[in-house]
Coordinates of C-alpha atoms in Angstrom, one line a residue:
M994 CA -20.6 2.7 67.0
A995 CA -19.4 4.1 63.5
H996 CA -22.1 4.1 61.2
V997 CA -21.7 2.3 57.7
R998 CA -23.7 2.3 54.8
T999 CA -25.5 -0.9 53.8
Y1000 CA -27.2 0.6 50.9
N1001 CA -25.7 1.7 47.6
P1002 CA -26.5 5.6 46.4
R1003 CA -29.3 4.7 44.2
V1004 CA -31.3 3.9 47.2
R1005 CA -32.5 7.2 48.7
V1006 CA -31.8 6.8 52.2
G1007 CA -29.6 9.1 54.2
N1008 CA -27.4 11.3 52.7
W1009 CA -28.0 10.1 49.1
K1010 CA -27.3 13.0 47.3
E1011 CA -23.6 13.6 48.9
D1012 CA -22.9 10.2 48.1
V1013 CA -23.6 10.1 44.6
T1014 CA -22.0 13.5 43.9
L1015 CA -18.7 11.9 45.9
E1016 CA -18.6 9.1 43.4
E1017 CA -19.3 11.1 40.4
E1018 CA -16.3 13.5 41.4
T1019 CA -14.1 10.4 42.0
L1020 CA -15.1 8.9 38.4
R1021 CA -14.0 12.6 37.0
N1022 CA -10.6 12.6 38.9
F1023 CA -10.0 8.8 37.3
I1024 CA -10.5 10.0 34.3
L1025 CA -8.7 13.3 34.0
Q1026 CA -5.7 11.2 35.8
K1027 CA -5.9 8.8 32.6
D1028 CA -6.3 11.3 30.0
R1029 CA -2.8 12.7 31.7
G1030 CA -1.3 9.4 32.3
E1031 CA -0.9 10.3 36.1
L1032 CA -2.4 6.6 36.9
T1033 CA 0.1 4.7 38.8
V1034 CA -0.4 1.6 36.5
Q1035 CA 0.1 3.8 33.6
K1036 CA 3.3 5.5 35.4
E1037 CA 4.6 2.1 36.0
G1038 CA 4.0 1.0 32.3
D1039 CA 6.0 3.9 31.0
L1040 CA 8.6 3.3 33.2
K1041 CA 9.3 -0.1 32.1
Q1042 CA 9.0 0.3 28.6
N1043 CA 11.4 3.8 28.7
I1044 CA 13.9 2.5 31.2
L1045 CA 14.5 -1.2 29.6
K1046 CA 14.6 0.7 25.9
P1047 CA 17.6 -1.2 24.2
V1048 CA 20.8 1.4 23.6
S1049 CA 23.7 0.9 21.3
L1050 CA 27.1 1.4 23.1
S1051 CA 29.8 2.7 21.7
V1052 CA 32.2 0.9 19.5
S1053 CA 35.9 1.1 20.4
Q1054 CA 38.1 0.9 17.0
D1055 CA 41.3 1.0 19.1
G1056 CA 40.6 -0.8 22.5
F1057 CA 40.9 2.2 24.7
L1058 CA 38.2 4.2 26.4
H1059 CA 37.2 7.7 25.2
F1060 CA 35.4 10.8 26.2
G1061 CA 32.0 10.6 25.3
D1062 CA 31.6 6.8 25.1
T1063 CA 28.4 5.0 25.9
V1064 CA 29.5 1.9 28.2
M1065 CA 28.2 -0.4 30.6
L1066 CA 29.7 -1.0 33.8
V1067 CA 30.2 -4.5 35.3
N1068 CA 31.2 -6.6 37.8
S1069 CA 32.6 -9.9 36.7
G1070 CA 31.4 -11.5 40.0
G1071 CA 33.6 -14.0 42.7
G1072 CA 33.3 -16.5 45.1
E1073 CA 36.7 -16.1 47.0
H1074 CA 34.7 -14.5 50.2
E1075 CA 31.1 -14.6 48.7
Q1076 CA 28.9 -16.2 46.4
R1077 CA 28.2 -13.4 44.0
G1078 CA 27.7 -13.8 40.5
S1079 CA 27.9 -11.0 37.4
C1080 CA 26.0 -7.4 37.7
V1081 CA 26.0 -4.6 36.2
L1082 CA 25.7 -0.8 37.4
S1083 CA 22.0 0.3 37.1
I1084 CA 19.5 2.6 37.8
I1085 CA 17.0 2.3 40.6
A1086 CA 13.8 3.9 40.2
D1087 CA 9.9 3.5 40.4
S1088 CA 7.1 5.8 39.1
S1089 CA 7.2 8.6 41.7
N1090 CA 10.7 9.2 40.6
I1091 CA 9.3 10.6 36.9
T1092 CA 8.0 13.9 35.8
S1093 CA 4.4 14.6 35.3
Q1094 CA 3.0 15.5 32.1
S1095 CA 1.2 18.5 34.0
D1096 CA 4.4 20.0 35.8
T1097 CA 6.5 20.1 32.7
N1098 CA 6.4 20.6 29.0
S1099 CA 9.2 18.7 28.2
V1100 CA 9.4 14.9 27.3
P1101 CA 8.8 13.0 31.3
H1102 CA 12.3 11.9 32.5
L1103 CA 13.5 10.8 35.8
L1104 CA 14.5 12.9 38.8
G1105 CA 16.9 12.2 41.4
P1106 CA 18.6 11.7 43.7
L1107 CA 18.1 8.0 42.4
Q1108 CA 19.8 4.6 43.8
V1109 CA 21.6 2.5 41.5
G1110 CA 22.2 -1.3 42.1
G1111 CA 23.7 -4.4 40.6
A1112 CA 21.3 -5.6 38.3
H1113 CA 22.1 -9.3 36.6
S1114 CA 20.5 -8.6 33.0
M1115 CA 23.8 -8.0 30.8
I1116 CA 21.2 -6.2 28.1
P1117 CA 22.6 -2.7 27.1
C1118 CA 19.3 -0.4 27.7
V1119 CA 18.7 3.3 29.1
R1120 CA 18.8 1.8 32.7
N1121 CA 22.5 0.6 32.6
A1122 CA 24.0 2.8 29.9
F1123 CA 26.5 5.6 31.4
I1124 CA 28.4 8.3 29.1
I1125 CA 32.1 8.9 30.2
T1126 CA 31.8 12.8 31.0
S1127 CA 35.0 15.0 31.4
V1128 CA 35.2 17.4 34.2
D1129 CA 38.5 19.2 33.2
G1130 CA 37.4 20.5 29.8
T1131 CA 38.8 17.1 28.1
S1132 CA 36.9 17.5 24.5
D1133 CA 34.9 14.2 23.5
G1134 CA 36.8 11.9 21.8
E1135 CA 39.7 12.1 23.6
V1136 CA 41.3 9.1 25.8
L1137 CA 40.7 8.3 29.1
R1138 CA 43.9 7.9 31.2
Y1139 CA 44.7 6.1 34.3
E1140 CA 44.4 8.6 37.4
Q1141 CA 42.3 11.2 35.3
S1142 CA 39.2 12.5 36.7
F1143 CA 36.0 11.6 35.0
A1144 CA 32.2 11.6 35.5
L1145 CA 29.7 9.0 35.1
R1146 CA 26.4 10.1 33.2
T1147 CA 23.4 8.7 32.6
T1148 CA 22.0 9.0 29.2
A1149 CA 19.9 12.1 27.6
G1150 CA 16.3 11.8 27.4
F1151 CA 14.2 9.6 29.7
A1152 CA 17.2 8.6 31.9
G1153 CA 17.7 12.4 32.9
E1154 CA 21.2 13.0 32.2
L1155 CA 22.1 12.2 36.2
S1156 CA 25.6 12.1 37.7
L1157 CA 26.9 9.0 39.7
A1158 CA 28.0 10.8 43.5
S1159 CA 29.3 9.7 46.6
D1160 CA 29.9 11.4 50.1
H1161 CA 31.5 10.2 53.5
K1162 CA 28.6 8.2 55.0
T1163 CA 27.3 9.3 58.1
F1164 CA 24.4 8.0 60.6
L1165 CA 21.8 9.3 58.6
K1166 CA 23.2 9.4 55.1
C1167 CA 24.8 5.5 54.1
A1168 CA 23.9 2.5 52.4
K1169 CA 20.1 0.7 53.5
K1170 CA 21.7 -2.8 54.2
S1171 CA 25.4 -2.3 54.8
R1172 CA 25.5 1.1 56.2
L1173 CA 28.6 1.7 53.9
Q1174 CA 29.3 4.5 51.8
E1175 CA 25.9 5.4 49.6
L1176 CA 25.9 5.8 46.2
S1177 CA 23.4 8.0 44.0
L1178 CA 22.5 9.8 40.6
V1179 CA 22.2 13.6 41.3
E1180 CA 20.9 16.3 39.1
E1181 CA 23.6 18.7 40.3
F1182 CA 27.1 18.4 39.3
D1183 CA 29.7 18.9 41.5
F1184 CA 33.2 17.4 43.2
L1185 CA 31.1 14.5 44.7
C1186 CA 30.5 13.3 41.3
W1187 CA 34.0 12.6 40.2
W1188 CA 35.5 9.3 39.8
K1189 CA 38.8 8.1 38.4
V1190 CA 40.2 4.8 37.1
I1191 CA 43.0 3.0 38.7
Y1192 CA 45.0 0.3 36.9
F1193 CA 44.3 -3.2 38.0
D1194 CA 47.6 -4.8 39.5
P1195 CA 49.0 -2.6 42.6
Q1196 CA 52.7 -3.9 41.6
E1197 CA 52.2 -2.1 38.3
R1198 CA 49.9 0.3 39.1
L1199 CA 52.6 3.5 39.0
E1200 CA 53.8 2.7 35.8
N1201 CA 50.7 2.4 34.0
E1202 CA 49.5 6.2 35.4
G1203 CA 48.8 8.2 32.7
Y1204 CA 48.2 5.2 30.1
P1205 CA 45.1 5.1 28.0
V1206 CA 42.6 2.8 29.9
Q1207 CA 41.5 -0.2 27.9
V1208 CA 38.0 -1.3 27.4
N1209 CA 36.7 -4.8 28.7
S1210 CA 39.7 -5.1 31.1
K1211 CA 39.6 -5.3 35.1
V1212 CA 40.2 -2.1 36.6
L1213 CA 39.5 -0.1 39.8
I1214 CA 36.8 3.1 39.6
S1215 CA 38.1 5.2 43.1
H1216 CA 35.8 8.3 44.2
C1217 CA 38.0 11.4 43.7
K1218 CA 36.9 13.1 47.6
T1219 CA 36.6 9.9 49.7
N1220 CA 39.0 7.4 48.0
Q1221 CA 37.1 4.8 48.2
C1222 CA 36.5 2.3 45.2
L1223 CA 33.0 1.6 43.6
A1224 CA 32.1 -2.3 44.9
A1225 CA 29.4 -4.6 44.8
L1226 CA 28.1 -6.6 47.6
G1227 CA 26.8 -9.6 46.9
N1228 CA 25.8 -10.3 50.8
H1229 CA 23.3 -7.7 50.5
I1230 CA 20.4 -7.8 48.3
L1231 CA 17.6 -5.4 47.1
W1232 CA 14.4 -5.9 46.5
T1233 CA 13.4 -3.6 43.5
P1234 CA 10.9 -3.0 40.8
F1235 CA 12.8 -5.4 38.5
G1236 CA 13.8 -7.9 41.1
K1237 CA 16.4 -8.8 43.2
E1238 CA 19.6 -7.0 42.8
Y1239 CA 23.3 -6.7 44.8
E1240 CA 23.9 -3.3 46.9
L1241 CA 26.3 -1.0 45.7
S1242 CA 28.4 1.3 47.8
A1243 CA 31.9 3.2 47.3
H1244 CA 34.1 1.0 49.7
T1245 CA 37.6 -0.5 49.3
F1246 CA 38.1 -4.3 50.1
L1247 CA 41.3 -5.5 50.7
D1248 CA 42.9 -8.8 51.1
S1249 CA 45.5 -10.0 53.4
Y1250 CA 48.3 -8.6 50.7
K1251 CA 46.4 -5.1 50.6
A1252 CA 45.2 -5.8 47.7
E1253 CA 41.4 -4.7 46.3
R1254 CA 39.3 -7.6 46.0
D1255 CA 37.0 -8.8 43.8
N1256 CA 34.3 -6.7 44.6
N1257 CA 36.0 -3.5 43.4
H1258 CA 36.7 -5.0 40.2
W1259 CA 34.9 -3.5 36.9
L1260 CA 34.8 -3.5 33.2
F1261 CA 34.3 -1.0 30.9
F1262 CA 32.3 -3.0 28.5
M1263 CA 31.9 -1.5 25.0
A1264 CA 31.1 -2.4 21.4
H1265 CA 33.6 -4.4 19.5
P1266 CA 34.2 -4.2 15.8
A1267 CA 34.9 -7.7 15.8
N1268 CA 32.6 -8.7 17.9
Q1269 CA 29.2 -6.6 17.6
N1270 CA 27.5 -10.0 17.4
Q1271 CA 28.9 -11.4 20.4
S1272 CA 27.2 -11.4 23.9
L1273 CA 29.0 -9.3 26.7
M1274 CA 28.9 -12.7 28.4
Q1275 CA 30.8 -14.4 25.6
L1276 CA 33.6 -11.6 25.6
Q1277 CA 33.9 -11.9 29.1
Q1278 CA 34.2 -15.6 28.8
D1279 CA 36.7 -15.4 26.3
S1280 CA 39.0 -13.2 28.0
E1281 CA 38.9 -15.1 30.9
I1282 CA 40.3 -18.3 29.0
T1283 CA 42.7 -16.0 27.2
D1284 CA 44.1 -15.2 30.4
E1285 CA 44.2 -18.7 31.5
Q1286 CA 45.9 -19.9 28.6
R1287 CA 48.6 -17.2 28.9
E1288 CA 49.1 -18.3 32.6
N1289 CA 49.5 -22.0 31.3
Q1290 CA 52.0 -20.8 28.6
E1291 CA 54.0 -19.4 31.0
D1292 CA 54.4 -22.1 33.4
M1293 CA 54.9 -24.4 30.6
Q1294 CA 58.1 -22.0 30.0
V1295 CA 58.9 -22.0 33.5
K1296 CA 59.1 -25.4 33.5
E1297 CA 61.3 -26.0 30.3
C1298 CA 63.5 -23.5 31.6
S1299 CA 63.8 -25.4 34.8

């Protein structure tokens, strides 16, 4: 039968000296970890405080996307094949992914590899802000064009300047829920981090190759190595420290017409000079209303001509 201590260490029974020493050592370790900020509750608090810190998105003066811009990548959702709301490409991290102050003299930051998910919050913050980075030597400020390679990098500081990467799925390396091609944020920058923007309409894709990418408009984001598009999966839910989020993967979903489905439709959201006080959802709703009005006008013109 196992020995169970029925008295506290102040009672001089059995190995009371060892019990007192053990409790004193435990208390000293606790105080030392508290002073260093290494307690789990402290790390969780620092994570939420730093990763949810507001970020100012870049302002588009000409309506185009440029290298060096800070943007949000938003999937507008859809209901044709699944009930999926809008989501934003976001970092998934916990306290174990933060550098310890005892390990480095620099400011604490996130360490890769990290997962990504489709968060529902549309507020720009460190968690969902990404920088358009050149991979071919193009200088910052130059316009990003369709079919031109680029990289998506997290912001400097706490986000750790990690790059969005992907690779062919294997039996051991794939998305957790869907088992499709995995996405991750890594520290090493290589060809696995290369992406390109593809024009939304397949029938006009060839004509728009090489033209500047417009902000706040639907596009496809294709992985250069695997030729799979960034996708949001509404049927696969991830439980994260920030709540329930959609799983993201690199997989091209095609409909019966061989056109990409709304899972692969993304928007580069930036601040607009005329709409800095508007929310992102209002901008999205305004763009959808404009598209509907344009379609109605075209239908009216067809009826008048007939």
